N, CA, C and O of each residue as an XYZ file, in Angstrom:
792
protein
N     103.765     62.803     91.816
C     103.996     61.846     90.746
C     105.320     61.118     90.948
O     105.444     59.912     90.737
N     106.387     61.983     91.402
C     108.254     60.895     91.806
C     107.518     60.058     92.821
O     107.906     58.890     92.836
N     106.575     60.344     93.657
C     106.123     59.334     95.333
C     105.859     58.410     94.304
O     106.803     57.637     94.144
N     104.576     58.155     93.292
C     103.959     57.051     92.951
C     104.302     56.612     91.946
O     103.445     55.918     91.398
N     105.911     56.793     91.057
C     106.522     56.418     90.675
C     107.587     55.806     90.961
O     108.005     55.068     90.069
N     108.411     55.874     92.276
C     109.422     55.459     92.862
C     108.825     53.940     94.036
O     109.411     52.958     94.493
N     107.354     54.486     94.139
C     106.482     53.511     94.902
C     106.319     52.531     93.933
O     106.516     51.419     94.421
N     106.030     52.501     92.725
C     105.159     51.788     91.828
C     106.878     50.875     91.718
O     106.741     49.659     91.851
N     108.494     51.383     91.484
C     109.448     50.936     91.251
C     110.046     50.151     92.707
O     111.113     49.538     92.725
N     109.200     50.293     93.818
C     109.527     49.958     95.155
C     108.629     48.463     94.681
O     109.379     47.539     94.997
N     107.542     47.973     94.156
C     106.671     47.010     94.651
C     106.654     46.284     93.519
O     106.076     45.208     93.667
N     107.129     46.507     92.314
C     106.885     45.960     91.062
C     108.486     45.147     90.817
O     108.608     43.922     90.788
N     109.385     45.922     90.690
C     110.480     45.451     90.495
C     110.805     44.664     91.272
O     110.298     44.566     92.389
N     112.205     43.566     90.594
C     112.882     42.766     91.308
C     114.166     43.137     91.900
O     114.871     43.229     90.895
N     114.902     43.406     92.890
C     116.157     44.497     92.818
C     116.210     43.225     94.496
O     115.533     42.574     95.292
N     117.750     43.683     94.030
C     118.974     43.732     95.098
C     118.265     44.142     96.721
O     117.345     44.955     96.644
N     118.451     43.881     97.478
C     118.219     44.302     99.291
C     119.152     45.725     99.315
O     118.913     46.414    100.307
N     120.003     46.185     98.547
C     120.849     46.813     98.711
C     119.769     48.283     98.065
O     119.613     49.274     98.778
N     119.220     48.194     96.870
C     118.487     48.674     95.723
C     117.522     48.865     96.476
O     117.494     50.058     96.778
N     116.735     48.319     96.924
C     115.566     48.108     97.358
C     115.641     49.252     98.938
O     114.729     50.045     99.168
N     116.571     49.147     99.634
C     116.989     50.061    100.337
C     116.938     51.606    100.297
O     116.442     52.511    100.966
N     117.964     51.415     98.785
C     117.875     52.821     98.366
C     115.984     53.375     97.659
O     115.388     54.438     97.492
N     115.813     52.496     97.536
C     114.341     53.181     96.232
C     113.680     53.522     97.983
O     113.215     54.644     98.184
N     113.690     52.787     98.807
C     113.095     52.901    100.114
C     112.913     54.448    100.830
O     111.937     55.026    101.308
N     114.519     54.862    100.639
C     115.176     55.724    101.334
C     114.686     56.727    100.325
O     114.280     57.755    100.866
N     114.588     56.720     98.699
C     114.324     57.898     97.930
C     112.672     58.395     98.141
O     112.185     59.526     98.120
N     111.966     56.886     98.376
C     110.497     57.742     98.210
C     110.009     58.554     99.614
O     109.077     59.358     99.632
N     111.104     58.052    101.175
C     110.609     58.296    102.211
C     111.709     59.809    102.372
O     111.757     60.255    103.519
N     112.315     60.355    101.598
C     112.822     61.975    101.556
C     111.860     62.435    100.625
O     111.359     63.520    100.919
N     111.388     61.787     99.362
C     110.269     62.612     98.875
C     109.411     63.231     99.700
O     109.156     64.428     99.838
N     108.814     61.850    100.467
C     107.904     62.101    101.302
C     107.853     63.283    102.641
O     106.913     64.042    102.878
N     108.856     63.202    103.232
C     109.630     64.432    103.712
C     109.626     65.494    103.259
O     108.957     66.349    103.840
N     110.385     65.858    102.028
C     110.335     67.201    100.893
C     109.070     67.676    100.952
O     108.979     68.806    101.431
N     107.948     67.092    100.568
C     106.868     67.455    100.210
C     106.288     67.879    101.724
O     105.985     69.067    101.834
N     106.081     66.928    103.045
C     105.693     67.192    103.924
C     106.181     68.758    104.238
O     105.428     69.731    104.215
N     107.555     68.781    104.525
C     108.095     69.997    104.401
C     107.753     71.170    103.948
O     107.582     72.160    104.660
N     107.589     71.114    102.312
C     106.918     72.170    101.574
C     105.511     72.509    101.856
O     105.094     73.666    101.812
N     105.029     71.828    102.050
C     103.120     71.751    102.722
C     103.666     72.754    104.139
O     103.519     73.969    104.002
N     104.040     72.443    104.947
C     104.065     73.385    106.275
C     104.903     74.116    106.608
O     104.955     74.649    107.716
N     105.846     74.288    105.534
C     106.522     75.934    105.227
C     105.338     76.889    104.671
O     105.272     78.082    104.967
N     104.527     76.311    103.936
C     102.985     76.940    103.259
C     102.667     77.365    103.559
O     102.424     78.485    103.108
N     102.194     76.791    105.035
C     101.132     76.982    106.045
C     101.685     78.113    107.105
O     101.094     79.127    107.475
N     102.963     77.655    107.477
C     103.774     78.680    108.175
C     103.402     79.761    107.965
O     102.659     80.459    108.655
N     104.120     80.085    106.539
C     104.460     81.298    105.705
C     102.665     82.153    105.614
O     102.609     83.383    105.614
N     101.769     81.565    105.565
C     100.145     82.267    105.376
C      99.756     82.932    106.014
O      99.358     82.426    107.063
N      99.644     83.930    105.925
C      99.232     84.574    107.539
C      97.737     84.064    107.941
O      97.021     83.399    107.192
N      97.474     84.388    108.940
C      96.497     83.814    109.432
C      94.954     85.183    109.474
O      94.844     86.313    109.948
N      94.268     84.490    108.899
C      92.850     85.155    108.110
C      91.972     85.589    109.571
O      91.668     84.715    110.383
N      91.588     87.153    109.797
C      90.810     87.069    111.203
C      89.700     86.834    111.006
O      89.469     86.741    109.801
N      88.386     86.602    111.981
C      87.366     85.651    111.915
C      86.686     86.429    111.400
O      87.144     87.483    111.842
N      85.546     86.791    110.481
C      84.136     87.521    110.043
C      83.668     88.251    111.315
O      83.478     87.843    112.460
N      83.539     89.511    110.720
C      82.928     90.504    111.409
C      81.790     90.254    111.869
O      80.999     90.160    110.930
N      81.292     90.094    112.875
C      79.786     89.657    113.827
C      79.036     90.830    113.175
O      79.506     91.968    113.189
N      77.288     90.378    112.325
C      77.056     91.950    111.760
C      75.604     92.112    112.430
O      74.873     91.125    112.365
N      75.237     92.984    112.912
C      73.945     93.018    113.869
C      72.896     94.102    112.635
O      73.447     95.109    112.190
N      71.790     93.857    112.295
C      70.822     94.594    111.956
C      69.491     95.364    112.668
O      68.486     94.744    113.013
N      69.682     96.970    112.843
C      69.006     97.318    113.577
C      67.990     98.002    113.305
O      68.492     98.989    112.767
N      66.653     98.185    113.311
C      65.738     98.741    112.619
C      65.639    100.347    113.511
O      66.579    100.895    114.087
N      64.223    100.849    113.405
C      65.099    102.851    113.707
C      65.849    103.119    114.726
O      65.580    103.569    115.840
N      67.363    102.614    113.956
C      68.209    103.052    114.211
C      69.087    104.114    114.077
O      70.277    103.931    114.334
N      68.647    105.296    113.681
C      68.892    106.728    113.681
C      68.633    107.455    114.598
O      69.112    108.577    114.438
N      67.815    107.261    115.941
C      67.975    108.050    116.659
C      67.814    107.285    118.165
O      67.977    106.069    118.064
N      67.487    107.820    119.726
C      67.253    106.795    120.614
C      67.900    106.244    121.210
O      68.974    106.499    121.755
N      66.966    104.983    121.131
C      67.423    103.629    122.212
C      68.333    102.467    120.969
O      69.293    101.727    121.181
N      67.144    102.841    119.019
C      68.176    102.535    118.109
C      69.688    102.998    118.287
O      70.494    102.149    118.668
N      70.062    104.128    118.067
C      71.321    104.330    118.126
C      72.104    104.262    118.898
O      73.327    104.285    118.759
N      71.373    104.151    119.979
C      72.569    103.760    121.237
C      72.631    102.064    121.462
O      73.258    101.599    122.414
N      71.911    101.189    120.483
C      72.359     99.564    120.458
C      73.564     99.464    119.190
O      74.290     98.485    119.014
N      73.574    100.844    118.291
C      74.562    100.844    117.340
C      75.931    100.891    118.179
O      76.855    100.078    118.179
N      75.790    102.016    118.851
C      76.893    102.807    119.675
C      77.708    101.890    120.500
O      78.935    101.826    120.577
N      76.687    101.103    121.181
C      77.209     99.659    122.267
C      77.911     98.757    121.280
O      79.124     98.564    121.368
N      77.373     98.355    120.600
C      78.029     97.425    119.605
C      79.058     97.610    118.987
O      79.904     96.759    118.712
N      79.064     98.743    118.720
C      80.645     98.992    117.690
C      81.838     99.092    118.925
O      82.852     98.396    118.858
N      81.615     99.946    119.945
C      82.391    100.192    121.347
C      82.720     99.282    122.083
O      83.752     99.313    122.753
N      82.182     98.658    122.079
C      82.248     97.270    123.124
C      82.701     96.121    122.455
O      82.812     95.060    123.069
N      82.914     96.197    121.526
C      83.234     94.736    120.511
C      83.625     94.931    118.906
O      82.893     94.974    117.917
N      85.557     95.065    119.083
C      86.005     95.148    117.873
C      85.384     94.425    116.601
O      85.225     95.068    115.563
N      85.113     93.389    116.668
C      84.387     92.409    115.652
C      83.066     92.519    114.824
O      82.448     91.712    114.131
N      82.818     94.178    115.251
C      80.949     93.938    115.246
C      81.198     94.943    114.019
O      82.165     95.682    113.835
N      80.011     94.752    113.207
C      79.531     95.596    111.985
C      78.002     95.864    112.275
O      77.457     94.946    112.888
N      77.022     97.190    111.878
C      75.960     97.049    111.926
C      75.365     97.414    110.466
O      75.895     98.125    109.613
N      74.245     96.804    110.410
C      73.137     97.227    109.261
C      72.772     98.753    110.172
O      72.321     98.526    111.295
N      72.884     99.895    109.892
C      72.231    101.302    110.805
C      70.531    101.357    109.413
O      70.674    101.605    108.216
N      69.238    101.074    110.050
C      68.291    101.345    109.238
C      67.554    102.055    109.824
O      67.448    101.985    111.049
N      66.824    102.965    109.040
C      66.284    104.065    109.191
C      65.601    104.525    107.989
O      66.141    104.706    106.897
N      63.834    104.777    108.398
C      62.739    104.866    107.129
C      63.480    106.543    106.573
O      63.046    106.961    105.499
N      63.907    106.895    106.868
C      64.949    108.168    106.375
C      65.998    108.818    106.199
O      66.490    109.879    106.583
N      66.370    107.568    105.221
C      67.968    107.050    104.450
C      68.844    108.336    104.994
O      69.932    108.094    105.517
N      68.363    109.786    104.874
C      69.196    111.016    105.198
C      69.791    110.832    106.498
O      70.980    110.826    106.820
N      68.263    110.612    107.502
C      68.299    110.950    108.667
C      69.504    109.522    109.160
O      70.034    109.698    110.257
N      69.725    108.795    108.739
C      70.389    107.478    108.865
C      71.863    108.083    108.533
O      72.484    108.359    109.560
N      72.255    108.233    107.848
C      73.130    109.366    106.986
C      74.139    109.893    108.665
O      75.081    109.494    109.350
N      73.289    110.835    108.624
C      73.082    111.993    109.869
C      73.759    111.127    111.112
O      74.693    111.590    111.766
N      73.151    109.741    111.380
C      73.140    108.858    112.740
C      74.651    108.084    113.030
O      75.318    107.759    114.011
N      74.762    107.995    111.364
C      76.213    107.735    111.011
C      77.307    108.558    111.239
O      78.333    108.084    111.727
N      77.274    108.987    111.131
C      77.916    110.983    111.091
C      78.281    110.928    112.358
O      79.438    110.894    112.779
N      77.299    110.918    112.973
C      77.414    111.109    114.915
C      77.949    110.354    115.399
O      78.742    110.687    116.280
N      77.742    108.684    114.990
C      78.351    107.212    115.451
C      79.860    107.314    115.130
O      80.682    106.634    115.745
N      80.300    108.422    113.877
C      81.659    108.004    113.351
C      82.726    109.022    114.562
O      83.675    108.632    115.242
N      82.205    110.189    114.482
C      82.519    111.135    115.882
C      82.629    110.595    116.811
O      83.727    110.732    117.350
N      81.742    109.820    117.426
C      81.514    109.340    118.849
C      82.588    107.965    118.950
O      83.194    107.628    119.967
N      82.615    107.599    118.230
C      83.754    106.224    118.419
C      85.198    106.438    117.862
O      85.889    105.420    117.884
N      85.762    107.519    117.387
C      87.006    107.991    116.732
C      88.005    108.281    118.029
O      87.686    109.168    118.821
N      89.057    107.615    118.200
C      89.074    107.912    119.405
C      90.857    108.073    118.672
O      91.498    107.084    118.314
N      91.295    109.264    118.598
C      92.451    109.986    118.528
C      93.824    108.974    119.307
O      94.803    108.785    118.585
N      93.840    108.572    120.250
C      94.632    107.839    120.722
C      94.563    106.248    120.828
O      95.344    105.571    121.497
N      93.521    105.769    120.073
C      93.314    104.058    119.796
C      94.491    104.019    118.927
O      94.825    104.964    118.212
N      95.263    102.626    119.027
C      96.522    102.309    117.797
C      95.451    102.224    116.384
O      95.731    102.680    115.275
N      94.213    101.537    116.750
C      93.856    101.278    115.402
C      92.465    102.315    115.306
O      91.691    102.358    116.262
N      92.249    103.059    114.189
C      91.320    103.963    113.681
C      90.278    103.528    113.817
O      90.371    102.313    113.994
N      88.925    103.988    113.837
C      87.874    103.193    113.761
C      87.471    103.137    111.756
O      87.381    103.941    110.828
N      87.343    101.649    111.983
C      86.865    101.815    110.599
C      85.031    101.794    110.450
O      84.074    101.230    110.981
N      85.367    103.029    109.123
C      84.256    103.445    108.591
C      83.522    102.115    108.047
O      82.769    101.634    108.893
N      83.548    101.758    107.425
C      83.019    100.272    106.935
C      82.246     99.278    107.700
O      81.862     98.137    107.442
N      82.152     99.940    108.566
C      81.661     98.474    110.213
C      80.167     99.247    110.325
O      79.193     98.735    110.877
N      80.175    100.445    109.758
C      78.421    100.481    109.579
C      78.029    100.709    108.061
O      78.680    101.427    107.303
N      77.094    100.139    107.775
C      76.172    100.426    106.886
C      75.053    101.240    106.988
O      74.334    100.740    107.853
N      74.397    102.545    106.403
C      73.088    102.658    106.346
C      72.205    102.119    105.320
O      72.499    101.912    104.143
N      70.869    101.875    106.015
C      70.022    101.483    104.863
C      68.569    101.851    105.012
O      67.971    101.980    106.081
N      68.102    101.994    103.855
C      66.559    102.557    103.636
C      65.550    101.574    104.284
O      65.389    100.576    103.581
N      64.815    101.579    105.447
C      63.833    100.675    105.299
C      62.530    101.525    106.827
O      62.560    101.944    107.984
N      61.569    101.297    105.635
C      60.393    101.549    106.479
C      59.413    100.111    106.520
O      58.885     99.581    105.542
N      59.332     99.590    108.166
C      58.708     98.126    108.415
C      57.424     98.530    107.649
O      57.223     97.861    106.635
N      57.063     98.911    107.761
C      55.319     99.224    106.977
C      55.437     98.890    105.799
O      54.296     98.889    105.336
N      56.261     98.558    104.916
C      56.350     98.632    103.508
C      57.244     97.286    103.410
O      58.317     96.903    103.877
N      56.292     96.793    102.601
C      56.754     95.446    102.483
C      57.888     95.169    101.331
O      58.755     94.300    101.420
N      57.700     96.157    100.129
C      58.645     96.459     99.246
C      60.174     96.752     99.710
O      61.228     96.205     99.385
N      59.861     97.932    100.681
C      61.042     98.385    101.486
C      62.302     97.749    102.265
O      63.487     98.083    102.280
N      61.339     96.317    103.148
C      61.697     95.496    103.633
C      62.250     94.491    102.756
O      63.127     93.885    103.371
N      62.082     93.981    101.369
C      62.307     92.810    100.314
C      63.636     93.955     99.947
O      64.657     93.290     99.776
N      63.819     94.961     99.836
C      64.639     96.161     98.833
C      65.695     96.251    100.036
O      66.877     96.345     99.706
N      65.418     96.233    101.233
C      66.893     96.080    102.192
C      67.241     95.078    102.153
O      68.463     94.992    102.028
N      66.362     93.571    102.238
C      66.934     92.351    102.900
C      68.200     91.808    101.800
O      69.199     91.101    101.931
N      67.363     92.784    100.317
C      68.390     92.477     98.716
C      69.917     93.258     98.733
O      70.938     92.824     98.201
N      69.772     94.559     99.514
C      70.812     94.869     99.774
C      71.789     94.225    101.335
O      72.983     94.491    101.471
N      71.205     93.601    102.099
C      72.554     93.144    102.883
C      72.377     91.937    102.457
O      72.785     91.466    103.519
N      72.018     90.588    101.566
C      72.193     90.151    101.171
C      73.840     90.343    100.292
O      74.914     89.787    100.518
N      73.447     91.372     99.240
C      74.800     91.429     98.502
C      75.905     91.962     99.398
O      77.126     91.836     99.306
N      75.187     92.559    100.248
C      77.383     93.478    101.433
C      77.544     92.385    101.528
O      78.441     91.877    100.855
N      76.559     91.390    102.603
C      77.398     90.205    102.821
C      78.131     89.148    102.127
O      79.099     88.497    102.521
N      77.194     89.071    100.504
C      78.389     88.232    100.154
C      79.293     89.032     98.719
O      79.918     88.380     97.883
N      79.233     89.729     98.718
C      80.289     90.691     97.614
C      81.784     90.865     98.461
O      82.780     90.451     97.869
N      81.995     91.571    100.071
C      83.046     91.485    100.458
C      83.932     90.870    100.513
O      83.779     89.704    100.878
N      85.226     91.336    100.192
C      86.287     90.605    100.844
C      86.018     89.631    101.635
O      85.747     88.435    101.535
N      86.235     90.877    102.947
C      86.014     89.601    103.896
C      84.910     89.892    104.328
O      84.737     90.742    105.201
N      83.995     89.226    103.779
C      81.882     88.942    104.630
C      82.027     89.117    105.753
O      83.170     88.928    106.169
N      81.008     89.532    106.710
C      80.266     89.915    107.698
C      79.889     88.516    108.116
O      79.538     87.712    107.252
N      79.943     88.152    109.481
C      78.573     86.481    109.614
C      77.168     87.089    110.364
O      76.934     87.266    111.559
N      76.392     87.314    109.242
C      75.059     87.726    109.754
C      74.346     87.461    111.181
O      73.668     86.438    111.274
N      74.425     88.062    111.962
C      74.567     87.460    113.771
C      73.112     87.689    114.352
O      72.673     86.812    115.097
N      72.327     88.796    114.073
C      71.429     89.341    114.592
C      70.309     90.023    113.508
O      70.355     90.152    112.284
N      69.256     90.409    114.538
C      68.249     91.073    113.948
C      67.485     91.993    115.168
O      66.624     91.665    115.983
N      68.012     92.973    114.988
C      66.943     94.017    116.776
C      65.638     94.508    115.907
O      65.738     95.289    114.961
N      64.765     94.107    116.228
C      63.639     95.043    115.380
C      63.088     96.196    116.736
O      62.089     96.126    117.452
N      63.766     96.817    116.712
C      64.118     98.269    117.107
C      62.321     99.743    116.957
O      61.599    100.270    117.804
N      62.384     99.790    115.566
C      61.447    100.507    115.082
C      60.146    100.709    115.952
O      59.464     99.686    115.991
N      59.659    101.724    116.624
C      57.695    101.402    117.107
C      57.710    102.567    116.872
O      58.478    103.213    116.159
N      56.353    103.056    117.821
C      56.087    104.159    118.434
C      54.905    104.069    119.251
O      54.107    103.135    119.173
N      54.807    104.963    119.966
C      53.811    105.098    121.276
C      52.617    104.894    121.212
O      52.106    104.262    120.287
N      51.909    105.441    122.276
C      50.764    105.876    122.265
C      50.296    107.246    122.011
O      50.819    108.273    122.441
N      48.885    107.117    120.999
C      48.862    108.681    119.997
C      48.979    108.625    119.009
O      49.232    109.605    118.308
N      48.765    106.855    118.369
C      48.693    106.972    116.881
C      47.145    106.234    116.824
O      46.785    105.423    117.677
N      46.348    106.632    115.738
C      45.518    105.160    115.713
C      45.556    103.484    115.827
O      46.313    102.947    115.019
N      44.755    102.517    116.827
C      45.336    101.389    116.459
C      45.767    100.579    115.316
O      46.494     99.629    115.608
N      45.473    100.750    114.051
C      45.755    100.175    112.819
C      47.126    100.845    112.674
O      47.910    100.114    112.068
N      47.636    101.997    113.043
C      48.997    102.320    112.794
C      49.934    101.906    113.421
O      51.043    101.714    112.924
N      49.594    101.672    114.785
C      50.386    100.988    116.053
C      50.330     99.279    115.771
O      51.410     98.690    115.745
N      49.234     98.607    115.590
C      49.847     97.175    115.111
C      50.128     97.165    113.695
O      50.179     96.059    113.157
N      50.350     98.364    112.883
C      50.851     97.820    111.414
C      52.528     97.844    111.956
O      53.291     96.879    111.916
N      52.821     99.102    112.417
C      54.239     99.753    112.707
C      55.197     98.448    114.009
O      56.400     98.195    113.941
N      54.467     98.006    114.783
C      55.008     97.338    116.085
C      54.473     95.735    116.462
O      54.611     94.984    117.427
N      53.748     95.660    115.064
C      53.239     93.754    115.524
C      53.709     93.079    113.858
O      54.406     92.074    113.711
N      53.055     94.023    112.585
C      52.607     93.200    111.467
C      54.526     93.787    110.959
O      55.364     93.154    110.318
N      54.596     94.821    111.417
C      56.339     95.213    111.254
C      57.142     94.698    111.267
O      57.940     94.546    110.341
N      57.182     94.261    112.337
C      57.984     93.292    113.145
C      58.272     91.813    112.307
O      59.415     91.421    112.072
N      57.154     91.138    111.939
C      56.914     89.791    111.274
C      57.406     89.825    110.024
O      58.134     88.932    109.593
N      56.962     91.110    109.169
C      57.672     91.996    108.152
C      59.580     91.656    108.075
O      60.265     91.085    107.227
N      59.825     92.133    109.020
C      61.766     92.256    108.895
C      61.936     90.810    109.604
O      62.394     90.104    108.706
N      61.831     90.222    110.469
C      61.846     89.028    110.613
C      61.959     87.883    109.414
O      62.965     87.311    108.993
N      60.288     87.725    108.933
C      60.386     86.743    108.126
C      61.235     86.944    106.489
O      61.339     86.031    105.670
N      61.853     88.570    106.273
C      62.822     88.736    105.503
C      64.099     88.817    106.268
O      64.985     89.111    105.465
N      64.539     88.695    107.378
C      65.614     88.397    107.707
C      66.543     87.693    108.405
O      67.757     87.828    108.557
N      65.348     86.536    108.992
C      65.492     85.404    109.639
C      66.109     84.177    108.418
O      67.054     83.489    108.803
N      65.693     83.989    107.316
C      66.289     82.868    106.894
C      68.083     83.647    105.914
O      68.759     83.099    105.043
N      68.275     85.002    106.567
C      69.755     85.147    106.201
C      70.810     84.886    107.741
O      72.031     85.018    107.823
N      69.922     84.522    108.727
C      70.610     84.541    109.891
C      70.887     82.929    109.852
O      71.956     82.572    110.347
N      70.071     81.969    109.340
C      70.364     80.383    109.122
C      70.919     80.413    108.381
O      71.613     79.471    108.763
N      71.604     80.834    106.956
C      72.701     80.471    106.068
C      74.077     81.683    106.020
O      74.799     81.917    105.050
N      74.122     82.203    107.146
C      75.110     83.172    107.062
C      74.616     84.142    105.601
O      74.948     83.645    104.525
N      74.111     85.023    105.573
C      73.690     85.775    104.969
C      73.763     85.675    103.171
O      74.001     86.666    102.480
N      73.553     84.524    102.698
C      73.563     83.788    101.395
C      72.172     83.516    100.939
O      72.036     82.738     99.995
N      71.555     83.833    101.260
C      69.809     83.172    101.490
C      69.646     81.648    100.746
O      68.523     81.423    100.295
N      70.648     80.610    100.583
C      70.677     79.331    100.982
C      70.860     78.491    101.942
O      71.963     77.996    102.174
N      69.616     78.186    102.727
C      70.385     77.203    103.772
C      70.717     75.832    103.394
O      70.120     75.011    102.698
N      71.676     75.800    103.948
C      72.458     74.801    103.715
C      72.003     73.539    104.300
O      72.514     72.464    103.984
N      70.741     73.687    105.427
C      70.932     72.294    105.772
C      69.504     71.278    105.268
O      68.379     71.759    105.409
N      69.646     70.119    104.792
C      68.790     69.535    104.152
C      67.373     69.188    104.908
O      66.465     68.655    104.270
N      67.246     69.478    106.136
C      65.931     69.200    106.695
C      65.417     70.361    106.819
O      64.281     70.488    107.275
């Protein structure tokens, strides 16, 4: 308000070359002052680190699941996982082992507990799948500092030795299952609005 008041007294008034000098000289130290104060601001802020990369892995409690948990957290400070597993305990349990296995007594920085999540989900159940996608929905946007929803491993099968209706419910119709609930949180960073108009 002194800038566009001393401006408004720079262009309106009639004054002296001498006057006119000075009103010159007052609004261009305002202008200064303020520049100043803006990037002492900025200085002074510390600087915010980037969102945790967050990968979602389906049975991920035991395996070839838990060892894409294991890679991820080890190999890349930045990473958070969804750990899911149709047996919230047994998930529990996978956690337990993941927190052991990456604690490493002589790292400067601890491993933090927080970089996994477990969660309930059996692909067969379509309820199950709507009842997780509602819960990393909210981790991601309730935190501090959010997660940027990065991935989706649909992880979960099993062999041969089940009937076929169990093998394409579990490893084809499954699959399409956690996908088409967790594909449109991977286009809006985990907000389930995308943002873009087409």
């Amino acid at each position: 308000s002194d800038i566009i008041f001393s401006f408004f007294e720079l262009t309106t008034t009639r004054m002296t070359t001498s006057s006119y000098h000075h009103c010159l000289l007052h609004v261009l130290l305002l202008l200064l002052t303020q520049t100043q104060t803006q990037t002492l601001a900025l200085a002074t802020t510390p600087p915010q680190p980037p969102p945790r990369r967050s990968y979602l892995i389906t049975g991920a409690n035991k395996g070839q699941g838990l060892a894409l948990c294991r890679r991820i957290l080890s190999e890349f400070d930045d990473t958070h996982v969804f750990l899911c597993s149709r047996d919230v305990e047994k998930g529990h349990l996978a956690k337990s082992s993941l927190l052991s296995s990456l604690r490493d007594p002589s790292h400067p920085n601890p491993f933090d507990e927080s970089r996994i999540d477990v969660l309930s989900l059996d692909v067969t159940s379509q309820s199950s799948v709507d009842a997780a996608a509602s819960r990393v929905r909210s981790i991601l946007t309730s935190r501090p500092q959010s997660p940027k929803f990065t991935g989706v491993i649909s992880n979960a099968g099993i062999l041969w030795g089940y009937p076929l209706p169990r093998l394409l419910d579990v490893c084809a119709t499954g699959v399409k299952r956690v996908l088409d609930a967790f594909a449109p949180l991977l286009r809006c960073d985990g907000d389930g609005d995308d943002d873009d108009d087409d």
